[in-house]
Short mmCIF file of C-alpha atoms in Angstrom, two decimals:
data_model
loop_
_atom_site.label_atom_id
_atom_site.label_comp_id
_atom_site.label_asym_id
_atom_site.label_seq_id
_atom_site.Cartn_x
_atom_site.Cartn_y
_atom_site.Cartn_z
CA MET Q 265 -6.95 12.89 31.72
CA SER Q 266 -9.63 13.49 29.75
CA PHE Q 267 -11.16 16.12 27.53
CA LYS Q 268 -14.49 18.08 28.59
CA TYR Q 269 -16.89 17.53 25.12
CA LYS Q 270 -20.61 17.57 23.94
CA TYR Q 271 -21.01 15.90 21.05
CA GLU Q 272 -22.77 16.69 17.52
CA SER Q 273 -26.63 16.43 17.34
CA GLY Q 274 -28.97 16.08 15.01
CA LEU Q 275 -26.91 14.92 12.12
CA LYS Q 276 -28.94 13.62 8.75
CA LYS Q 277 -27.98 10.48 6.91
CA GLY Q 278 -24.61 10.74 5.58
CA GLU Q 279 -23.82 13.93 7.01
CA ARG Q 280 -19.91 14.47 9.02
CA GLN Q 281 -19.65 16.14 12.30
CA TYR Q 282 -17.45 18.67 9.76
CA ASP Q 283 -20.39 19.12 6.97
CA ARG Q 284 -21.98 21.76 8.91
CA TYR Q 285 -18.54 24.24 9.81
CA TYR Q 286 -16.00 23.48 7.12
CA ASP Q 287 -15.39 22.82 3.51
CA LEU Q 288 -12.53 19.70 3.53
CA LYS Q 289 -11.18 19.82 0.60
CA THR Q 290 -9.99 23.03 1.37
CA GLU Q 291 -9.83 23.24 4.89
CA LYS Q 292 -7.66 20.51 6.42
CA LYS Q 293 -7.24 22.23 9.67
CA VAL Q 294 -9.96 22.09 12.03
CA THR Q 295 -11.43 22.79 15.74
CA ALA Q 296 -12.72 19.07 17.19
CA LYS Q 297 -15.74 17.70 16.53
CA TYR Q 298 -17.44 14.93 18.10
CA ILE Q 299 -19.26 11.97 17.52
CA LYS Q 300 -19.99 9.41 19.91
CA SER Q 301 -18.45 6.00 19.30
CA TYR Q 302 -20.18 3.05 21.16
CA GLN Q 303 -16.88 0.98 21.66
CA TYR Q 304 -14.52 3.81 22.08
CA GLN Q 305 -16.70 6.21 24.01
CA GLY Q 306 -14.24 8.99 25.72
CA ASN Q 307 -11.40 8.80 23.44
CA PRO Q 308 -11.10 11.53 21.82
CA TYR Q 309 -9.01 11.29 19.12
CA ILE Q 310 -11.54 8.28 17.91
CA GLU Q 311 -14.58 10.11 18.48
CA ALA Q 312 -13.01 13.76 16.85
CA LEU Q 313 -12.50 11.21 13.31
CA PRO Q 314 -15.57 11.60 10.68
CA LYS Q 315 -16.84 8.36 9.88
CA GLY Q 316 -16.28 6.32 6.92
CA ARG Q 317 -17.68 6.72 3.59
CA SER Q 318 -19.74 3.61 3.02
CA ILE Q 319 -19.95 2.14 -0.50
CA GLU Q 320 -22.85 3.82 -1.60
CA GLU Q 321 -21.26 7.20 -0.56
CA VAL Q 322 -18.43 6.27 -2.80
CA LEU Q 323 -19.99 5.93 -5.74
CA CYS Q 324 -21.69 8.54 -5.20
CA PHE Q 325 -18.52 11.22 -3.76
CA TYR Q 326 -15.60 9.54 -6.32
CA ASN Q 327 -17.34 10.33 -9.68
CA ARG Q 328 -16.09 13.75 -10.75
CA VAL Q 329 -17.84 14.97 -14.07
CA ILE Q 330 -16.07 17.88 -15.59
CA ASP Q 331 -17.25 20.62 -18.17
CA VAL Q 332 -17.09 20.23 -21.99
CA PRO Q 333 -17.26 23.83 -24.05
CA ASN Q 334 -19.93 23.57 -26.08
CA GLU Q 335 -19.74 24.12 -29.86
CA GLU Q 336 -20.03 27.68 -30.28
CA GLU Q 337 -17.23 27.96 -26.88
CA LEU Q 338 -15.26 25.79 -29.15
CA SER Q 339 -15.73 28.13 -32.24
CA SER Q 340 -14.11 30.95 -31.05
CA MET Q 341 -11.18 28.96 -29.81
CA ASP Q 342 -7.97 28.36 -31.73
CA GLU Q 343 -6.77 25.26 -32.74
CA TYR Q 344 -4.70 25.38 -29.37
CA GLU Q 345 -6.87 26.22 -27.09
CA ARG Q 346 -9.04 23.87 -28.18
CA CYS Q 347 -7.30 20.98 -27.85
CA ASP Q 348 -6.03 21.94 -24.63
CA THR Q 349 -9.67 21.97 -23.25
CA VAL Q 350 -9.39 18.08 -23.34
CA GLU Q 351 -6.44 18.12 -20.66
CA ALA Q 352 -10.02 19.00 -18.16
CA LEU Q 353 -10.21 15.17 -18.82
CA ASP Q 354 -7.24 14.63 -16.32
CA ASP Q 355 -9.50 15.49 -13.73
CA PHE Q 356 -12.27 12.90 -14.74
CA ARG Q 357 -12.69 10.70 -11.61
CA ILE Q 358 -14.95 7.39 -11.41
CA ALA Q 359 -15.04 5.47 -8.26
CA LEU Q 360 -13.27 2.10 -8.85
CA PRO Q 361 -13.72 -1.37 -7.34
CA PHE Q 362 -11.15 -0.94 -4.71
CA HIS Q 363 -12.16 2.47 -3.01
CA ALA Q 364 -14.48 1.07 -0.65
CA MET Q 365 -12.01 -1.21 0.57
CA VAL Q 366 -9.52 1.32 0.90
CA GLU Q 367 -12.12 3.95 2.98
CA LEU Q 368 -12.54 0.96 5.10
CA GLU Q 369 -9.06 0.17 6.16
CA PHE Q 370 -8.01 3.64 6.87
CA HIS Q 371 -10.74 4.22 9.07
CA ARG Q 372 -10.23 0.80 10.71
CA ALA Q 373 -6.22 1.54 10.94
CA LEU Q 374 -7.20 4.88 12.44
CA VAL Q 375 -9.14 3.52 15.30
CA ARG Q 376 -6.70 0.98 16.23
CA SER Q 377 -3.65 3.52 16.13
CA TYR Q 378 -5.97 5.32 18.56
CA LYS Q 379 -6.77 2.97 20.91
CA LYS Q 380 -3.63 1.53 22.06
CA ARG Q 381 -1.83 4.91 22.99
CA GLU Q 382 -2.86 7.37 25.66
CA ILE Q 383 -2.88 10.95 26.82
CA MET Q 384 0.23 11.92 29.10
CA GLU Q 385 0.80 15.80 30.70
CA ASP Q 386 1.50 17.95 33.13
CA PRO Q 387 0.51 21.26 32.97
CA ASP Q 388 3.96 22.69 34.79
CA VAL Q 389 6.10 20.87 31.76
CA ASN Q 390 6.26 22.96 28.71
CA LEU Q 391 7.05 21.23 25.32
CA LYS Q 392 7.47 23.96 22.58
CA TYR Q 393 6.40 23.52 18.87
CA THR Q 394 5.92 25.91 15.41
CA MET Q 395 2.53 26.16 14.05
CA GLU Q 396 1.44 28.14 11.66
CA ASN Q 397 4.88 30.26 12.57
CA LYS Q 398 4.35 31.22 15.25
CA ASP Q 399 6.38 29.56 18.42
CA MET Q 400 3.45 27.49 20.73
CA VAL Q 401 3.81 25.76 24.21
CA SER Q 402 2.07 22.66 25.16
CA HIS Q 403 1.54 20.10 28.32
CA ASN Q 404 1.04 16.71 26.71
CA CYS Q 405 1.89 14.05 24.14
CA ILE Q 406 0.29 10.78 23.29
CA VAL Q 407 2.40 7.52 23.96
CA SER Q 408 1.70 3.98 23.31
CA ARG Q 409 0.29 1.66 26.06
CA ASN Q 410 2.70 -1.35 25.58
CA PHE Q 411 4.98 -1.85 22.97
CA SER Q 412 3.58 -5.19 21.19
CA ASP Q 413 2.81 -5.92 17.55
CA PRO Q 414 2.53 -2.73 15.44
CA ALA Q 415 -0.73 -0.59 14.61
CA LEU Q 416 -1.49 -2.47 11.10
CA GLY Q 417 -2.14 0.47 8.21
CA PHE Q 418 -2.94 -1.16 4.84
CA THR Q 419 -0.79 -1.50 1.70
CA LEU Q 420 -2.57 -0.39 -1.59
CA LEU Q 421 -0.59 -2.40 -4.80
CA GLY Q 422 -0.97 -1.98 -8.21
CA THR Q 423 0.18 -1.43 -11.86
CA SER Q 424 1.44 2.45 -11.87
CA GLY Q 425 -2.06 4.44 -13.37
CA CYS Q 426 -4.27 2.28 -12.07
CA GLY Q 427 -5.69 4.84 -9.66
CA LYS Q 428 -4.20 4.26 -6.48
CA SER Q 429 -2.80 7.63 -5.39
CA THR Q 430 -5.94 9.51 -7.10
CA GLY Q 431 -7.76 7.33 -4.60
CA ILE Q 432 -5.68 8.31 -1.63
CA ASN Q 433 -6.38 12.06 -2.74
CA MET Q 434 -10.70 11.24 -2.51
CA LEU Q 435 -10.20 9.40 0.24
CA LEU Q 436 -8.61 11.81 2.41
CA GLU Q 437 -10.67 14.73 1.21
CA ASN Q 438 -13.72 13.23 3.52
CA TYR Q 439 -10.91 14.11 6.40
CA PRO Q 440 -9.58 16.92 8.43
CA GLN Q 441 -5.78 16.46 8.62
CA VAL Q 442 -5.22 18.49 11.60
CA ILE Q 443 -7.64 18.55 14.66
CA ILE Q 444 -7.65 20.84 17.59
CA HIS Q 445 -9.09 19.70 20.62
CA GLU Q 446 -9.85 22.21 23.86
CA PRO Q 447 -7.63 25.41 21.58
CA ASP Q 448 -8.51 27.88 24.28
CA THR Q 449 -7.29 25.67 27.44
CA TRP Q 450 -3.76 24.93 28.56
CA GLN Q 451 -5.10 21.26 27.59
CA ARG Q 452 -4.81 22.47 23.70
CA THR Q 453 -3.86 18.88 21.76
CA VAL Q 454 -2.92 18.97 18.34
CA GLN Q 455 -3.85 15.81 16.44
CA ILE Q 456 -2.61 15.24 13.00
CA VAL Q 457 -4.33 12.33 11.56
CA TYR Q 458 -2.58 11.29 9.02
CA LEU Q 459 0.92 12.54 6.95
CA HIS Q 460 0.72 11.44 3.42
CA ILE Q 461 4.53 11.08 2.01
CA HIS Q 462 5.04 10.91 -1.79
CA CYS Q 463 8.58 9.21 -1.95
CA PRO Q 464 11.25 11.12 -4.19
CA GLN Q 465 12.67 9.50 -7.21
CA ASN Q 466 15.52 7.88 -6.72
CA SER Q 467 15.94 8.65 -2.97
CA ASN Q 468 17.58 7.23 0.04
CA PHE Q 469 16.27 6.77 3.68
CA ASN Q 470 17.87 10.34 4.56
CA LEU Q 471 15.83 12.04 1.45
CA LEU Q 472 13.09 10.70 3.04
CA TYR Q 473 13.16 11.22 6.05
CA ARG Q 474 13.58 14.93 4.64
CA THR Q 475 10.27 14.91 3.01
CA ILE Q 476 8.85 13.53 6.38
CA GLY Q 477 9.96 16.93 7.61
CA ARG Q 478 8.27 18.89 5.22
CA ALA Q 479 4.95 17.06 5.27
CA PHE Q 480 5.06 18.01 8.76
CA ASP Q 481 5.38 21.55 8.25
CA ARG Q 482 2.89 21.94 5.74
CA ALA Q 483 0.10 20.06 8.08
CA LEU Q 484 0.90 22.64 10.38
CA GLY Q 485 1.54 25.56 8.66
CA ASN Q 486 4.75 26.52 8.47
CA LEU Q 487 6.13 28.58 5.89
CA ASN Q 488 9.97 27.77 7.16
CA PRO Q 489 11.09 24.81 7.18
CA ILE Q 490 10.95 24.34 10.90
CA TYR Q 491 10.29 20.24 10.87
CA GLU Q 492 12.17 19.32 7.78
CA THR Q 493 15.06 21.10 9.06
CA LEU Q 494 14.85 19.19 12.72
CA LEU Q 495 14.40 15.80 10.72
CA THR Q 496 17.79 15.98 8.14
CA ALA Q 497 20.04 17.53 11.34
CA GLY Q 498 20.98 14.03 12.60
CA ARG Q 499 24.50 12.56 11.64
CA ASP Q 500 22.83 9.10 11.14
CA LEU Q 501 19.57 7.60 11.01
CA GLY Q 502 19.10 6.48 14.54
CA THR Q 503 19.34 10.27 15.30
CA LYS Q 504 16.63 10.99 12.81
CA TYR Q 505 14.42 8.24 13.83
CA ALA Q 506 14.12 9.20 17.78
CA THR Q 507 13.15 12.92 16.33
CA LEU Q 508 10.51 11.18 14.13
CA ARG Q 509 9.17 8.78 16.64
CA ASN Q 510 8.79 12.70 19.34
CA LEU Q 511 6.88 14.07 16.54
CA VAL Q 512 4.41 11.44 16.30
CA GLU Q 513 3.63 11.40 19.80
CA ARG Q 514 3.95 14.74 20.30
CA PHE Q 515 1.41 15.43 17.56
CA ALA Q 516 -0.39 12.40 17.94
CA VAL Q 517 0.31 11.36 14.31
CA GLY Q 518 -2.83 8.53 13.48
CA MET Q 519 -1.19 7.51 10.16
CA ILE Q 520 2.17 7.38 7.92
CA ILE Q 521 1.52 6.56 4.31
CA LEU Q 522 4.43 5.90 2.53
CA ASP Q 523 2.98 6.60 -1.74
CA GLU Q 524 5.03 5.70 -4.91
CA ILE Q 525 7.45 3.76 -3.34
CA GLU Q 526 8.12 2.34 -6.41
CA LEU Q 527 10.12 5.56 -6.66
CA LEU Q 528 13.01 4.50 -3.93
CA ASP Q 529 16.32 4.03 -4.90
CA THR Q 530 15.35 0.02 -3.88
CA LYS Q 531 19.75 -0.68 -3.85
CA SER Q 532 20.48 1.69 -1.32
CA THR Q 533 17.29 1.26 0.86
CA LYS Q 534 17.68 -1.93 2.48
CA GLU Q 535 14.42 -3.77 4.22
CA THR Q 536 16.43 -2.71 7.83
CA SER Q 537 15.32 0.76 6.78
CA PHE Q 538 11.75 0.49 6.52
CA GLU Q 539 11.81 -2.00 9.58
CA MET Q 540 12.26 1.17 11.16
CA PHE Q 541 9.20 2.21 10.33
CA MET Q 542 7.43 -1.27 11.90
CA GLN Q 543 9.47 -0.38 15.30
CA LEU Q 544 8.20 3.23 15.38
CA SER Q 545 4.32 1.81 15.08
CA ASN Q 546 5.21 -0.59 17.92
CA GLU Q 547 6.84 2.23 20.02
CA THR Q 548 4.07 4.87 19.10
CA GLY Q 549 0.90 3.04 17.97
CA VAL Q 550 1.14 5.28 14.81
CA ALA Q 551 -0.14 2.98 11.79
CA VAL Q 552 2.15 2.86 8.54
CA SER Q 553 0.73 2.21 5.26
CA VAL Q 554 2.46 1.13 1.82
CA ILE Q 555 0.67 2.23 -2.14
CA GLY Q 556 2.98 1.39 -4.53
CA THR Q 557 3.97 -0.91 -7.53
CA MET Q 558 3.82 -5.00 -6.66
CA ASP Q 559 7.62 -5.04 -8.53
CA ALA Q 560 8.66 -2.38 -5.39
CA TYR Q 561 7.09 -3.92 -2.75
CA THR Q 562 8.59 -7.29 -3.23
CA ASP Q 563 11.85 -5.69 -3.21
CA ILE Q 564 11.97 -3.77 -0.55
CA PHE Q 565 9.50 -5.81 1.73
CA SER Q 566 11.15 -9.32 0.87
CA LYS Q 567 11.11 -10.83 4.43
CA ARG Q 568 8.66 -12.56 5.43
CA ARG Q 569 8.96 -11.19 8.95
CA THR Q 570 7.65 -7.64 7.34
CA ALA Q 571 5.53 -8.67 4.56
CA ARG Q 572 2.34 -9.19 6.28
CA ARG Q 573 3.61 -6.34 9.21
CA THR Q 574 2.50 -3.58 6.43
CA GLY Q 575 -1.05 -4.39 6.60
CA VAL Q 576 -3.63 -5.56 5.05
CA LEU Q 577 -3.38 -6.14 1.23
CA ILE Q 578 -5.32 -4.68 -1.41
CA GLU Q 579 -5.25 -5.39 -4.67
CA ALA Q 580 -5.93 -1.78 -6.57
CA ALA Q 581 -5.73 -3.60 -10.47
CA LYS Q 582 -8.13 -6.14 -9.89
CA TYR Q 583 -10.68 -4.79 -11.72
CA CYS Q 584 -7.88 -3.79 -14.63
CA THR Q 585 -8.88 -7.68 -15.59
CA LYS Q 586 -12.23 -7.48 -15.79
CA LYS Q 587 -13.76 -6.55 -19.30
CA LYS Q 588 -17.54 -5.65 -17.56
CA GLN Q 589 -15.68 -3.67 -14.73
CA PHE Q 590 -13.42 -1.85 -17.53
CA GLU Q 591 -16.51 -1.36 -20.37
CA LYS Q 592 -18.51 0.70 -17.05
CA ILE Q 593 -15.17 2.68 -16.86
CA VAL Q 594 -15.42 3.63 -20.83
CA ASN Q 595 -19.49 4.63 -21.02
CA ASN Q 596 -18.76 7.10 -17.93
CA LEU Q 597 -15.85 8.31 -19.66
CA THR Q 598 -17.52 8.38 -23.22
CA MET Q 599 -19.90 10.94 -21.93
CA PHE Q 600 -17.57 13.77 -22.28
CA GLN Q 601 -17.13 14.55 -26.12
CA TRP Q 602 -15.83 17.22 -28.02
CA ARG Q 603 -17.45 16.58 -31.06
CA PRO Q 604 -21.16 17.73 -31.70
CA ASP Q 605 -22.18 14.16 -32.87
CA PRO Q 606 -21.21 11.73 -30.14
CA VAL Q 607 -19.12 8.78 -30.67
CA TYR Q 608 -20.97 5.52 -29.30
CA TYR Q 609 -18.37 3.22 -28.19
CA ASP Q 610 -19.61 -0.32 -29.14
CA ASP Q 611 -18.20 -3.54 -27.83
CA ALA Q 612 -15.76 -4.05 -30.65
CA LEU Q 613 -14.41 0.07 -29.69
CA VAL Q 614 -14.59 -0.85 -26.12
CA ASN Q 615 -12.19 -3.87 -27.07
CA ALA Q 616 -9.52 -2.04 -28.80
CA LEU Q 617 -9.40 0.38 -26.13
CA PHE Q 618 -9.03 -2.56 -23.36
CA GLU Q 619 -6.34 -4.36 -25.72
CA ALA Q 620 -4.24 -0.78 -26.02
CA THR Q 621 -4.99 0.03 -22.31
CA ASP Q 622 -4.69 -3.22 -20.40
CA GLY Q 623 -7.27 -2.01 -18.50
CA VAL Q 624 -5.57 0.88 -17.13
CA ILE Q 625 -7.12 3.90 -16.24
CA SER Q 626 -4.73 6.23 -16.63
CA ASP Q 627 -3.44 5.45 -19.98
CA LEU Q 628 -7.39 4.67 -21.08
CA ILE Q 629 -7.61 8.39 -19.75
CA GLU Q 630 -4.46 9.73 -21.97
CA ILE Q 631 -5.53 7.67 -25.19
CA TYR Q 632 -8.89 8.79 -24.97
CA LYS Q 633 -7.89 12.23 -24.71
CA GLN Q 634 -5.75 11.99 -28.16
CA ILE Q 635 -8.87 10.97 -29.88
CA GLN Q 636 -10.57 14.22 -28.69
CA LYS Q 637 -7.65 16.06 -29.92
CA ASP Q 638 -7.17 14.49 -33.09
CA TYR Q 639 -10.94 15.24 -33.65
CA LEU Q 640 -10.74 19.05 -33.26
CA ARG Q 641 -7.20 18.93 -35.56
CA THR Q 642 -8.58 17.13 -38.10
CA LYS Q 643 -12.81 16.37 -37.77
CA ARG Q 644 -12.50 12.83 -38.55
CA GLU Q 645 -15.57 11.63 -37.58
CA ASN Q 646 -15.55 7.43 -37.57
CA VAL Q 647 -14.17 5.88 -34.83
CA THR Q 648 -12.91 2.34 -35.49
CA PRO Q 649 -10.81 0.12 -33.61
CA ASP Q 650 -8.15 0.23 -36.11
CA TYR Q 651 -7.96 3.89 -35.49
CA ILE Q 652 -7.39 3.75 -31.80
CA VAL Q 653 -4.72 1.02 -32.30
CA SER Q 654 -3.03 3.69 -34.35
CA ILE Q 655 -3.64 6.13 -31.99
CA ALA Q 656 -2.14 4.27 -29.04
CA ASP Q 657 0.62 2.86 -31.38
CA LYS Q 658 1.16 7.19 -32.21
CA TYR Q 659 1.31 8.34 -28.82
CA TYR Q 660 1.65 5.49 -26.23
CA LYS Q 661 3.65 2.79 -28.08
CA GLY Q 662 5.30 0.76 -25.30
CA LEU Q 663 2.13 1.22 -22.87
CA ARG Q 664 1.18 -2.36 -23.16
CA GLU Q 665 4.77 -3.68 -22.60
CA ILE Q 666 5.49 -1.33 -19.57
CA SER Q 667 2.34 -2.53 -18.08
CA LEU Q 668 3.12 -6.31 -18.45
CA MET Q 669 6.76 -6.13 -17.16
CA GLU Q 670 5.13 -4.81 -13.79
CA LYS Q 671 2.72 -7.58 -13.17
CA ASN Q 672 6.33 -9.93 -14.02
CA PRO Q 673 8.63 -9.03 -11.40
CA ILE Q 674 11.84 -11.11 -11.06
CA ARG Q 675 11.93 -14.10 -8.25
CA ARG Q 676 15.18 -13.30 -6.48
CA ASN Q 677 16.81 -15.42 -3.90
CA ASP Q 678 15.12 -15.08 -0.17
CA THR Q 679 12.14 -12.90 -1.73
CA LEU Q 680 8.47 -13.39 -1.64
CA THR Q 681 6.74 -13.53 -5.03
CA GLU Q 682 3.13 -11.87 -5.75
CA GLU Q 683 1.34 -15.46 -4.51
CA GLU Q 684 2.73 -15.45 -1.44
CA ILE Q 685 2.17 -11.92 -0.85
CA ARG Q 686 -0.89 -12.57 -1.26
CA ARG Q 687 -1.12 -15.49 0.90
CA LEU Q 688 0.77 -13.60 3.69
CA ASN Q 689 -1.89 -10.65 3.71
CA SER Q 690 -4.98 -12.99 2.22
CA PHE Q 691 -7.03 -13.92 5.62
CA ASN Q 692 -10.56 -12.76 5.82
CA GLU Q 693 -9.47 -9.75 4.16
CA ASN Q 694 -9.57 -11.13 0.87
CA VAL Q 695 -12.79 -11.98 1.39
CA GLU Q 696 -14.07 -9.02 2.30
CA GLN Q 697 -12.45 -7.27 -0.35
CA GLN Q 698 -14.50 -9.91 -2.94
CA GLU Q 699 -17.24 -9.12 -0.95
CA LEU Q 700 -17.54 -5.18 -1.77
CA GLU Q 701 -16.57 -5.54 -5.23
CA GLN Q 702 -19.77 -7.80 -5.88
CA ARG Q 703 -21.40 -5.45 -3.54
CA TYR Q 704 -19.63 -2.60 -6.41
CA ASP Q 705 -20.89 -4.91 -9.59
CA GLU Q 706 -24.81 -5.13 -8.43
CA LEU Q 707 -24.38 -1.43 -7.71
CA MET Q 708 -23.08 -0.33 -10.80
CA SER Q 709 -25.03 -2.49 -13.21
CA ASN Q 710 -28.49 -1.81 -11.74
CA PRO Q 711 -30.05 0.72 -13.67
CA THR Q 712 -32.42 2.00 -10.71
CA PHE Q 713 -29.30 2.99 -8.69
CA LYS Q 714 -30.32 6.81 -9.50
CA THR Q 715 -31.70 6.43 -5.56
CA TYR Q 716 -32.45 9.42 -3.59
CA GLU Q 717 -29.18 10.39 -2.18
CA LEU Q 718 -27.24 10.05 -5.89
CA LEU Q 719 -29.19 12.64 -6.79
CA GLN Q 720 -29.07 14.50 -3.80
CA GLU Q 721 -25.53 14.70 -4.43
CA ASN Q 722 -25.57 15.32 -8.04
CA VAL Q 723 -27.92 18.28 -7.47
CA ILE Q 724 -25.40 19.78 -4.65
CA ARG Q 725 -22.49 19.01 -7.06
CA SER Q 726 -24.01 21.25 -9.65
CA ILE Q 727 -25.46 24.21 -8.22
CA GLN Q 728 -22.06 24.65 -6.21
CA GLU Q 729 -20.53 23.88 -9.38
CA GLN Q 730 -22.34 27.32 -10.22
CA THR Q 731 -22.42 29.51 -7.30
CA LYS Q 732 -20.91 29.73 -4.16
CA ASP Q 733 -23.58 31.48 -2.50
CA TYR Q 734 -25.49 28.35 -0.72
CA SER Q 735 -23.75 25.94 1.81
CA ARG Q 736 -24.04 22.33 1.09
CA THR Q 737 -26.75 21.98 4.29
CA LYS Q 738 -28.87 24.58 2.51
CA ILE Q 739 -28.97 22.61 -0.72
CA GLU Q 740 -29.93 19.70 0.96
CA THR Q 741 -32.55 21.41 2.90
CA ALA Q 742 -33.93 23.27 -0.12
CA PHE Q 743 -33.49 19.75 -2.17
CA VAL Q 744 -36.12 18.01 0.41
CA ALA Q 745 -38.41 20.83 -0.27
CA ALA Q 746 -37.89 20.34 -4.22
CA MET Q 747 -38.30 16.98 -4.79
CA GLU Q 748 -42.23 16.61 -2.75
CA GLY Q 749 -44.39 14.76 -4.94
CA GLU Q 750 -41.50 14.06 -7.47
CA ASN Q 751 -40.23 10.27 -8.69
CA VAL Q 752 -36.94 9.66 -7.65
CA VAL Q 753 -36.42 7.33 -10.77
CA GLU Q 754 -38.47 9.07 -13.03
CA VAL Q 755 -37.44 12.80 -12.53
CA ARG Q 756 -34.47 14.57 -14.30
CA LEU Q 757 -31.52 15.83 -13.13
CA VAL Q 758 -32.05 19.72 -14.71
CA ASP Q 759 -35.56 19.86 -13.69
CA ILE Q 760 -34.61 19.35 -10.50
CA VAL Q 761 -31.62 21.51 -10.42
CA THR Q 762 -33.89 24.25 -11.11
CA LYS Q 763 -36.27 23.67 -8.88
CA THR Q 764 -33.88 23.23 -5.77
CA LEU Q 765 -32.54 27.02 -7.11
CA LEU Q 766 -35.66 27.77 -6.77
CA LYS Q 767 -36.44 26.98 -3.13
CA LEU Q 768 -32.49 28.44 -2.06
CA GLN Q 769 -33.53 31.95 -3.97
CA ALA Q 770 -37.00 31.99 -1.74
CA THR Q 771 -35.29 31.33 1.22
CA LYS Q 772 -32.92 34.19 0.67
CA GLN Q 773 -30.77 33.49 2.86
CA ARG Q 774 -26.74 33.44 1.64
CA VAL Q 775 -24.06 32.29 3.28
CA LYS Q 776 -22.11 35.29 1.00
CA ALA Q 777 -22.86 38.43 -0.59
CA LEU Q 778 -22.42 36.92 -4.33
CA PRO Q 779 -24.40 37.13 -7.21
CA LYS Q 780 -27.66 35.27 -7.88
CA ALA Q 781 -27.44 32.22 -9.96
CA ASP Q 782 -28.15 32.64 -13.10
CA ILE Q 783 -31.34 30.00 -13.84
CA GLU Q 784 -31.48 30.47 -16.80
CA LYS Q 785 -28.25 30.06 -18.04
CA SER Q 786 -27.83 26.72 -15.31
CA ARG Q 787 -30.66 25.37 -17.27
CA ALA Q 788 -29.22 25.83 -20.37
CA GLU Q 789 -26.10 24.19 -19.55
CA LEU Q 790 -28.10 20.94 -17.88
CA LEU Q 791 -30.11 20.48 -20.80
CA GLU Q 792 -26.90 20.58 -22.45
CA ASN Q 793 -25.39 18.17 -20.13
CA ASN Q 794 -28.39 16.21 -19.94
CA ARG Q 795 -28.60 15.61 -23.70
CA LYS Q 796 -24.99 14.00 -23.85
CA GLU Q 797 -26.00 12.00 -20.50
CA LYS Q 798 -29.13 10.45 -23.00
CA VAL Q 799 -26.30 9.53 -26.11
CA SER Q 800 -24.25 7.65 -23.83
CA LYS Q 801 -26.94 6.02 -21.73
CA HIS Q 802 -25.51 5.67 -18.83
CA THR Q 803 -25.75 8.05 -15.55
CA ILE Q 804 -23.18 8.41 -13.38
#
C-alpha cells in the first residue's frame, strides 16, 4: 500500500511544512504535510515529520523572554500583587547544552521507529476506534517488518531540576502529536507521533498502564476515558501488554517517552516489568525513551542486558558543573529585575549563586525569585554574596545536600554504577554530544551571534506577543523588507520591530480582524526592554 501525496514546496530556510497551516504549540492534531526524504522516500510516516532543529535554531527557539512590569505599574499594586508578578520567572527559558542533542536523537529515534515498520490494510476489514468522542473505523495498521532489536529511543538523565522535562516540552512544540493521513479516503490513517508519559508518584506498573491509556485519550481528543478504561480492564500485566501492543500498531505510535521515572515505586516495579517495554519495541517497532535521575535509572535498569537497550545516554546535568555555562545562564536571567536600578551580577555574586544552587537552573530561578520578592518587600538595595547565602538558607535550606545525594547512588549487588552506565551508553554518541556542547559554547560566547536568524526570531516573538493580527509567514516577509539596507549586527531590536510593524500595517492583510497594534506603545515597551538589555550587557 502507498499513499498518494505531494511534497510541500517553497519552504524557506528554517521553515517547517506545518508552519504555514498550524501553530504547533497549541494545535497538536494536523492533516499530513509531506517533505521529501532522500533516504526514506515514499515512507509517509517519516516524510510527514518536521525536521529537527539545528543547534542554531535551538539557541533561538529555546530562549523565552518574560514580561516585567514597569515602575509605574508596580507602584499601582499592593505588596501581594507585586510579589505575585515575580512568579513570571517560572516561564523563563534558556537553551541549555543538552537540548541540541535531544533534538537530534528524538528525530533519529522516530525515523528508526518508522523505517522498521510497514502498513497492513484491507478495505473489507473494519478496525474500530474512538477519536474526538466519535466511534470510527480504519482499515489498516502498522506492524514491525520483523522481530529484531528494539528501535532505540534515548535516555536523558540528570539531577532533578536541571531542565530535562522542560526541555522535552520545548522540543515537542516543534512536532504535531497526531497526524491524519488521507483524511477523505478509505485509507484514512491516524499516526500518533509520540506519547509523553509522566510517571505517577509512588506508582506500580498497573497505574502506569492507566496513565498510558489516559495519554492515548488526550492525544485523540477523547473526553471520556475510552483507552484509560481499556488498559485497566485486564486482570494481569500480560493482558494489559497485549492491549497496549494493539494500540501502538493501530495508531502508529512512534515513541513512548517515560518521564520522571524517579517517581515510580522501585520496590514494587521490577526490572522485568520494564523489560516488557523492550519487548514492545521489538514486536511493534515503537521507540522507548526514558527520562529521570541517575539513581532511579540504576534502581530500575540495573541489569546490563537492559541498560544499553534504552537508547543513547544524554547527560542533562553536565552544564551544572561548568562555571562558564552557569554564568551565561545568570546573565540571561538577571536581565529581568523588579527594581529601577538593576544590580550587576559580578563574579562574586555568580559564585555565590553557583554554590547555593550547585549549578541547577530550577534552584537558581527559585532563589532569584526570592531576591526579587525581598526587594519588593524591603527595598533592600545591596545584593552581596552573604545576602545570597542567607536567602538560600532561609528559603531553600538543604538544596545542595539533596543535589549531592542524587549524584551519589548507593552501589547494590548486581547493579550498575553511573560510570558503568556511561560506558555502556557512550560509544560515538558521547563524542557527538561533546561536539554539540563545544559548538554551543562557541555560539553563546560569540558577541556577534546576533545573526539574521536570531534577530528575525526575536522580532517575530516581540510582534506576536503584542498582537495576533499577523501570521508568522507575513511577519517574516515584512521583516525581510524592513531589513533592506540595515546592518544585522548594529540594528537595534526596538527599531527593526517598529519598521516591521509599519510594513505589516502597510499591506493591510490581516489574518484576523483585530484592532491595530499600537506602534507607539510597542516602541515604548521595547525601548524599556532595550534599556535593561544594555544594563545586563547580554543579548538572548
